PDB file of C-alpha atoms in Angstrom:
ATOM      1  CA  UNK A   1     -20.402 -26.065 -21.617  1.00  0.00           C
ATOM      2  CA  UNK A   2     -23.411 -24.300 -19.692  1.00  0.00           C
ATOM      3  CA  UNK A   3     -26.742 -25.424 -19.247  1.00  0.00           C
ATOM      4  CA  UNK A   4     -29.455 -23.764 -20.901  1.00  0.00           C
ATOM      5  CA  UNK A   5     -31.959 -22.566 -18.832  1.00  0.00           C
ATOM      6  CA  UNK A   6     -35.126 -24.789 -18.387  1.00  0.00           C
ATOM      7  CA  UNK A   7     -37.437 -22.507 -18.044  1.00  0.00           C
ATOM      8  CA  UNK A   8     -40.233 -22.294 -20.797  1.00  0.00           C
ATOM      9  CA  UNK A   9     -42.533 -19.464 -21.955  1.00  0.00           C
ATOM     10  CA  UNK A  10     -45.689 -20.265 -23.951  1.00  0.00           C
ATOM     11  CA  UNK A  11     -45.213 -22.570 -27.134  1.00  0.00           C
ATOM     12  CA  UNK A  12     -41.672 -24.298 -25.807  1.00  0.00           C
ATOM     13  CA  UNK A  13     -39.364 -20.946 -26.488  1.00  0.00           C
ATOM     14  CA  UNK A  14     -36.879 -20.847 -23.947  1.00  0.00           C
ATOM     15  CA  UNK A  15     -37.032 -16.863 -22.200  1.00  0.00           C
ATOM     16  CA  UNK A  16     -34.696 -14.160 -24.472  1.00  0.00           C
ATOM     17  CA  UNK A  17     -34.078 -12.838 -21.217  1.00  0.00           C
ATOM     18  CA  UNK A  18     -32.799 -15.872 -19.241  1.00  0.00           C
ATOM     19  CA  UNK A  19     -31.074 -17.015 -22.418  1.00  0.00           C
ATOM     20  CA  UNK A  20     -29.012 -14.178 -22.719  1.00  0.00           C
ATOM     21  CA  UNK A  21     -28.252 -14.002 -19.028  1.00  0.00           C
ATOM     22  CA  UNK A  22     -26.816 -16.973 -18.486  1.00  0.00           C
ATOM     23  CA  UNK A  23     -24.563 -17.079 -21.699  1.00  0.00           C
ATOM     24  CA  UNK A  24     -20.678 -16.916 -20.970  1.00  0.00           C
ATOM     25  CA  UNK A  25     -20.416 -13.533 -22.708  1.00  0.00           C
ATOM     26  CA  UNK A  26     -22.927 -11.396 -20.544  1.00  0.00           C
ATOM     27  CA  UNK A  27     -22.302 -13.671 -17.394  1.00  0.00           C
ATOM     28  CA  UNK A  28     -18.801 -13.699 -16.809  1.00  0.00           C
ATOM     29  CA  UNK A  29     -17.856 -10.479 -16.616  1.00  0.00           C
ATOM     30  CA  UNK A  30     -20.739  -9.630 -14.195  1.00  0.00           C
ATOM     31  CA  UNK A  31     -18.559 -12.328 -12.023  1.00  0.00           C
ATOM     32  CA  UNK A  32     -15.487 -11.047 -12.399  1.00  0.00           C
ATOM     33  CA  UNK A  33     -16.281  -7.577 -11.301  1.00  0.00           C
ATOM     34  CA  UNK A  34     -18.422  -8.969  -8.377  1.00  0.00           C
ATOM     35  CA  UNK A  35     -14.892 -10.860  -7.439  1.00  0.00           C
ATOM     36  CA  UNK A  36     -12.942  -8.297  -8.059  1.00  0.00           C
ATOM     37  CA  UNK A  37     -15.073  -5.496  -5.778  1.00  0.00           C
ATOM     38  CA  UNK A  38     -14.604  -8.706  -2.849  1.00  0.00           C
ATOM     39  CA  UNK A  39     -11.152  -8.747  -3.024  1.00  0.00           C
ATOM     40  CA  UNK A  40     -10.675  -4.878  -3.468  1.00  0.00           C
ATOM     41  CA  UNK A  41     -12.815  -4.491   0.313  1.00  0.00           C
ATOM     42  CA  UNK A  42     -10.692  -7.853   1.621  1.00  0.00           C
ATOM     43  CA  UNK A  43      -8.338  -5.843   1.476  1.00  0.00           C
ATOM     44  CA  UNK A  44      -9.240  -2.101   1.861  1.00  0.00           C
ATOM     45  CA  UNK A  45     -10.902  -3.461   5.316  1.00  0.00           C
ATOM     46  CA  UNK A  46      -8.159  -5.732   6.474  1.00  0.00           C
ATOM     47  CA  UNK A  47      -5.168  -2.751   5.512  1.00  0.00           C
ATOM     48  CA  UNK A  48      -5.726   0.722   4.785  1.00  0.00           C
ATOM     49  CA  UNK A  49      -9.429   0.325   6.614  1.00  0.00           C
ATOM     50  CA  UNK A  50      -8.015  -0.826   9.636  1.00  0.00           C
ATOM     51  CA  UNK A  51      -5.882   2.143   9.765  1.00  0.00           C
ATOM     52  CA  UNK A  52      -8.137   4.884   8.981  1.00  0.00           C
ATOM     53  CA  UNK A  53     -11.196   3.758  11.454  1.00  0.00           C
ATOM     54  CA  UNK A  54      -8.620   3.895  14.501  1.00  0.00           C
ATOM     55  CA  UNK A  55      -8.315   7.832  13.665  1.00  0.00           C
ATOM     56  CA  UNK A  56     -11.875   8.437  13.827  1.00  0.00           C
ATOM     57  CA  UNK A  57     -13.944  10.329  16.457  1.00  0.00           C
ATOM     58  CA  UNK A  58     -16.798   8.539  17.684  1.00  0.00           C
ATOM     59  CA  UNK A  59     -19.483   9.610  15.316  1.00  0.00           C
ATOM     60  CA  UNK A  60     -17.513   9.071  12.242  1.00  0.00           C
ATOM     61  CA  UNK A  61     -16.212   5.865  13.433  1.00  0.00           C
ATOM     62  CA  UNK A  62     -19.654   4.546  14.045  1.00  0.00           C
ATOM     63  CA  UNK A  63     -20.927   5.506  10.507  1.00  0.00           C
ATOM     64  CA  UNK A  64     -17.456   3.619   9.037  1.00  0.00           C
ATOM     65  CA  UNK A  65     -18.474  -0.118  11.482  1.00  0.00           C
ATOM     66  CA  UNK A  66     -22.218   0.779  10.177  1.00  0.00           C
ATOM     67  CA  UNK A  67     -21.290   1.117   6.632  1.00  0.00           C
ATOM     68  CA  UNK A  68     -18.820  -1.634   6.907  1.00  0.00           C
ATOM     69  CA  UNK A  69     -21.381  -4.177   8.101  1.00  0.00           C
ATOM     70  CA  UNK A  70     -23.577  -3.384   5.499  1.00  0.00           C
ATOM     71  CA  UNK A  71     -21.294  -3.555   2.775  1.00  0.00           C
ATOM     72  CA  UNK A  72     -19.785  -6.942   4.208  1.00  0.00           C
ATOM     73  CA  UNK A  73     -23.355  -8.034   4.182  1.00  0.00           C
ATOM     74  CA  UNK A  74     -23.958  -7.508   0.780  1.00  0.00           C
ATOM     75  CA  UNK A  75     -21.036  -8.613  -0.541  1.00  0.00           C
ATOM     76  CA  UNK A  76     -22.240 -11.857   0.665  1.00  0.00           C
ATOM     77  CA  UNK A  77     -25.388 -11.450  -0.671  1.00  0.00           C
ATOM     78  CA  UNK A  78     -23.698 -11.018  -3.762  1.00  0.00           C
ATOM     79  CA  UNK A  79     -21.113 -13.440  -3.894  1.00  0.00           C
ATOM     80  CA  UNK A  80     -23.574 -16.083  -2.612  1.00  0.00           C
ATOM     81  CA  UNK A  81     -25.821 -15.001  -5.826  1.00  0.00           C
ATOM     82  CA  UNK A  82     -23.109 -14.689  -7.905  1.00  0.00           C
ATOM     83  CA  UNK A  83     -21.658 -18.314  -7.132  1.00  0.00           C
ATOM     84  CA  UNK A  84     -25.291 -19.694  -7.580  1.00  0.00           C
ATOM     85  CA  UNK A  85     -25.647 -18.517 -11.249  1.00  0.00           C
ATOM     86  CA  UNK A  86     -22.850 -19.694 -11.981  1.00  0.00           C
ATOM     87  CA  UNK A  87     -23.196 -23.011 -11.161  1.00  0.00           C
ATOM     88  CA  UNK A  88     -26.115 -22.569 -13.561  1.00  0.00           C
ATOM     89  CA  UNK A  89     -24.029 -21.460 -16.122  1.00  0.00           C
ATOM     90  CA  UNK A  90     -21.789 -24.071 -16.361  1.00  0.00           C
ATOM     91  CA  UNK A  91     -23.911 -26.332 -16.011  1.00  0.00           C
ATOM     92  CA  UNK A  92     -23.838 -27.776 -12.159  1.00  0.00           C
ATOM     93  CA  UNK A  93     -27.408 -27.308 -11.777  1.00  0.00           C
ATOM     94  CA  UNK A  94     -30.693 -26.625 -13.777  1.00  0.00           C
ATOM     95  CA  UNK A  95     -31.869 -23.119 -14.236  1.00  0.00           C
ATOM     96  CA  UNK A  96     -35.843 -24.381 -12.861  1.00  0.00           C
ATOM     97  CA  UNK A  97     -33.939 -25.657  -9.519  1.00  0.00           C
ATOM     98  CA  UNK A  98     -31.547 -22.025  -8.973  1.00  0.00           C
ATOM     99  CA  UNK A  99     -35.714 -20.704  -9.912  1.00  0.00           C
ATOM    100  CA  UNK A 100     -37.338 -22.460  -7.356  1.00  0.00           C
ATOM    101  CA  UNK A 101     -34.211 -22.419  -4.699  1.00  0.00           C
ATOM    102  CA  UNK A 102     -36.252 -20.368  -1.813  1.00  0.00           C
ATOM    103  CA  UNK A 103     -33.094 -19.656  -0.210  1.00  0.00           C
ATOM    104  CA  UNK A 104     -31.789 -18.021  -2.778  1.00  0.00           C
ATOM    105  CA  UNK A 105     -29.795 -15.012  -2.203  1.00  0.00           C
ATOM    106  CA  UNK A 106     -32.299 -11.519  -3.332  1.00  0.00           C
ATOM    107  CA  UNK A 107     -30.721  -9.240  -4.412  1.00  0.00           C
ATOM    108  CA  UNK A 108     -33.678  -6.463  -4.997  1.00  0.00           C
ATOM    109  CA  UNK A 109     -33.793  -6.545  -1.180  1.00  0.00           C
ATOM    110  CA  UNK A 110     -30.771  -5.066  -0.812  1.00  0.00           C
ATOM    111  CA  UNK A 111     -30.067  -1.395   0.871  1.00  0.00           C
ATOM    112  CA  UNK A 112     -27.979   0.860  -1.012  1.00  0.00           C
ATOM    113  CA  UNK A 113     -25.140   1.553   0.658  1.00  0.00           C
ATOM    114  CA  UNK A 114     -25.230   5.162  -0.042  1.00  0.00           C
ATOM    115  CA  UNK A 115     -28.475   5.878   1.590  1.00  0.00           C
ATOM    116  CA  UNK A 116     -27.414   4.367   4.659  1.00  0.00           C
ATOM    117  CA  UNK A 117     -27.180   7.026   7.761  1.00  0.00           C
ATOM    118  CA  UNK A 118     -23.994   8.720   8.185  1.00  0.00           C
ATOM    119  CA  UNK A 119     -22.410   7.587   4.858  1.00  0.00           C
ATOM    120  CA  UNK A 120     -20.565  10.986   4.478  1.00  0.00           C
ATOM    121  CA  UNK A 121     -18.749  10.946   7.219  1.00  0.00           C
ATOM    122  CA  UNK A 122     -16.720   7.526   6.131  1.00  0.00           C
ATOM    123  CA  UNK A 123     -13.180   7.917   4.667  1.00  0.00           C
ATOM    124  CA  UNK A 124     -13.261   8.430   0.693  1.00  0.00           C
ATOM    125  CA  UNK A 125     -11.801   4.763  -0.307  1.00  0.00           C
ATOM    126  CA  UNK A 126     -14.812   3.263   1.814  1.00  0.00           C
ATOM    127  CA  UNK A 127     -17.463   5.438  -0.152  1.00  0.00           C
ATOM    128  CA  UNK A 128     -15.687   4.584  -3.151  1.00  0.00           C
ATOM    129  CA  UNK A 129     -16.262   0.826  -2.426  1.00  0.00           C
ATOM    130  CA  UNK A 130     -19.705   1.159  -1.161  1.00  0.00           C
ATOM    131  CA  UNK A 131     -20.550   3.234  -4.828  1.00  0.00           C
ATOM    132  CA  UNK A 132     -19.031   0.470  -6.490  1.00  0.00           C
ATOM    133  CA  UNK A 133     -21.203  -2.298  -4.917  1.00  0.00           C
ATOM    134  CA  UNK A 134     -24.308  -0.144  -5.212  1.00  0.00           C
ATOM    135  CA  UNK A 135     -23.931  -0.035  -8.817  1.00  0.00           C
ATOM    136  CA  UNK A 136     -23.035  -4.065  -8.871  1.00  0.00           C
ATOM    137  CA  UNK A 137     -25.834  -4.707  -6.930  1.00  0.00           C
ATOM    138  CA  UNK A 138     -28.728  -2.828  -8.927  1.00  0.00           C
ATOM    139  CA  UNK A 139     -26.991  -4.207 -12.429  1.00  0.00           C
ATOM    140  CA  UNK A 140     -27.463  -7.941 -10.645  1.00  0.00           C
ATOM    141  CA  UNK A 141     -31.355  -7.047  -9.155  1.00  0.00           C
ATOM    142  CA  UNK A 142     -31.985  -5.787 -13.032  1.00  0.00           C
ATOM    143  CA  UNK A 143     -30.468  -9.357 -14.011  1.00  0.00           C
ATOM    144  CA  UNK A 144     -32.641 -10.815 -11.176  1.00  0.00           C
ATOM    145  CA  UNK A 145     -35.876  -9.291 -12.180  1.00  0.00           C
ATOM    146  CA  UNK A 146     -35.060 -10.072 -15.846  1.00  0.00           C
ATOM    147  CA  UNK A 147     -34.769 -13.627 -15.169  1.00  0.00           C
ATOM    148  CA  UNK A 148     -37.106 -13.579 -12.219  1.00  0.00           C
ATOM    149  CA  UNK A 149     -39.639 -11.167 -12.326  1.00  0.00           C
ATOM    150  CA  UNK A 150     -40.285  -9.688  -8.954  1.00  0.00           C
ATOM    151  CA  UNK A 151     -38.862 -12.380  -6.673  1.00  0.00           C
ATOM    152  CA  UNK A 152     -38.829  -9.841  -3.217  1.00  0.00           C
ATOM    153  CA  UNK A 153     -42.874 -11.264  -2.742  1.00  0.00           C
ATOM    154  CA  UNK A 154     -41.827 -14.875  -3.176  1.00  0.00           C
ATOM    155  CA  UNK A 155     -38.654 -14.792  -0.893  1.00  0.00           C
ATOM    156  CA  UNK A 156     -38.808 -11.924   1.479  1.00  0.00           C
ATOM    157  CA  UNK A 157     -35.419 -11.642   3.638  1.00  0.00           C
ATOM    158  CA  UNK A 158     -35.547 -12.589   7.282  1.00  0.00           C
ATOM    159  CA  UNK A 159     -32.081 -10.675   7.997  1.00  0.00           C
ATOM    160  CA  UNK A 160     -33.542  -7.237   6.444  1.00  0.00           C
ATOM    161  CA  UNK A 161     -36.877  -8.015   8.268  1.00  0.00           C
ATOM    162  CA  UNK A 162     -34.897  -8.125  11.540  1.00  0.00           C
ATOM    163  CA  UNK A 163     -32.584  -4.590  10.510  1.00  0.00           C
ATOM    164  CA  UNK A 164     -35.786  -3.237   9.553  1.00  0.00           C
ATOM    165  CA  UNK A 165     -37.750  -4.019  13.182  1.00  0.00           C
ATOM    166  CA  UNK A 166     -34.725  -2.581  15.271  1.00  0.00           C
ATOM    167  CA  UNK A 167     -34.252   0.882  12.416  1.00  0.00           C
ATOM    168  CA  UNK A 168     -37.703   1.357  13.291  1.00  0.00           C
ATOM    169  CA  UNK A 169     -37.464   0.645  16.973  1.00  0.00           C
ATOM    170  CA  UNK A 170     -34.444   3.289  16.951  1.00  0.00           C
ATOM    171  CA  UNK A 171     -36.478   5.767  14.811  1.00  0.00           C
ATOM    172  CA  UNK A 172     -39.204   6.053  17.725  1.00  0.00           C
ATOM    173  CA  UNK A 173     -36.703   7.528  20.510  1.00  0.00           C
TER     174      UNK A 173
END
């Protein structure tokens, strides 16, 4: 059975948005794919990956660590959100306490994967992975705002802070 979210608009109505959100039949499958795009890098990175980045020249190969950093990063991001809401949803904690978490994982902070530098020279199955997270990831920062609002002011990201200081260091050579 999941818990219903605590939080309250104007005259006691529980939020449409956050209502719908955290039911089973919208929630779930959000999870699913979000475990699902884990496993299918697990494994891309640990096998086929593996194989392909020893082949690469040095430019190439430095794009495929770059864009495999990122995308390890957020798939933890992700799976870190992910695992929070549900714990919401079934219950395990209140919606007003995931709300107020300030460590929780923000997802609206995160850099698409296909703007990151480089990007075309990575193998095709890498790309392939990195679209499918990009789309994950803006589906669960729609989901975020919805139940959120804008939560990048309230919780800013001292990880992307610290990528962001040494991009811009970088930039000024």
């Amino acid at each position: 059975m999941r818990a219903m979210p605590d939080m309250e608009e104007e005259g006691g109505a529980i939020g449409f948005a956050a209502r719908k959100i955290t039911s089973s039949e919208f929630f779930l499958p959000l999870f699913r794919e979000g475990m699902d795009i884990v496993a299918a890098a697990a494994a891309y990175l640990e096998g086929e990956g593996k194989r392909e980045s020893e082949g690469l020249r040095t430019g190439p190969k430095l794009a495929y660590i770059a864009v495999s950093m990122r995308l390890v990063v957020a798939l933890t991001e992700i799976v870190a959100w992910l695992v929070l809401h549900r714990a919401v949803q079934e219950g395990e904690i209140t919606f007003d306490a995931a709300a107020s978490d300030a460590g929780r994982p923000v997802l609206s902070r995160l850099a698409r994967l296909s703007d990151l530098p480089g990007r075309e020279a990575v193998p095709e199955r890498l790309a392939e992975i990195a679209d499918r997270i990009d789309r994950l990831g803006s589906r669960l920062a729609a989901t975020e705002r919805a139940l959120y609002g804008d939560p990048t002011a309230a919780f800013p990201n001292p990880v992307l802070q610290r990528i962001a200081l040494i991009e811009a260091a970088f930039a000024k050579r």
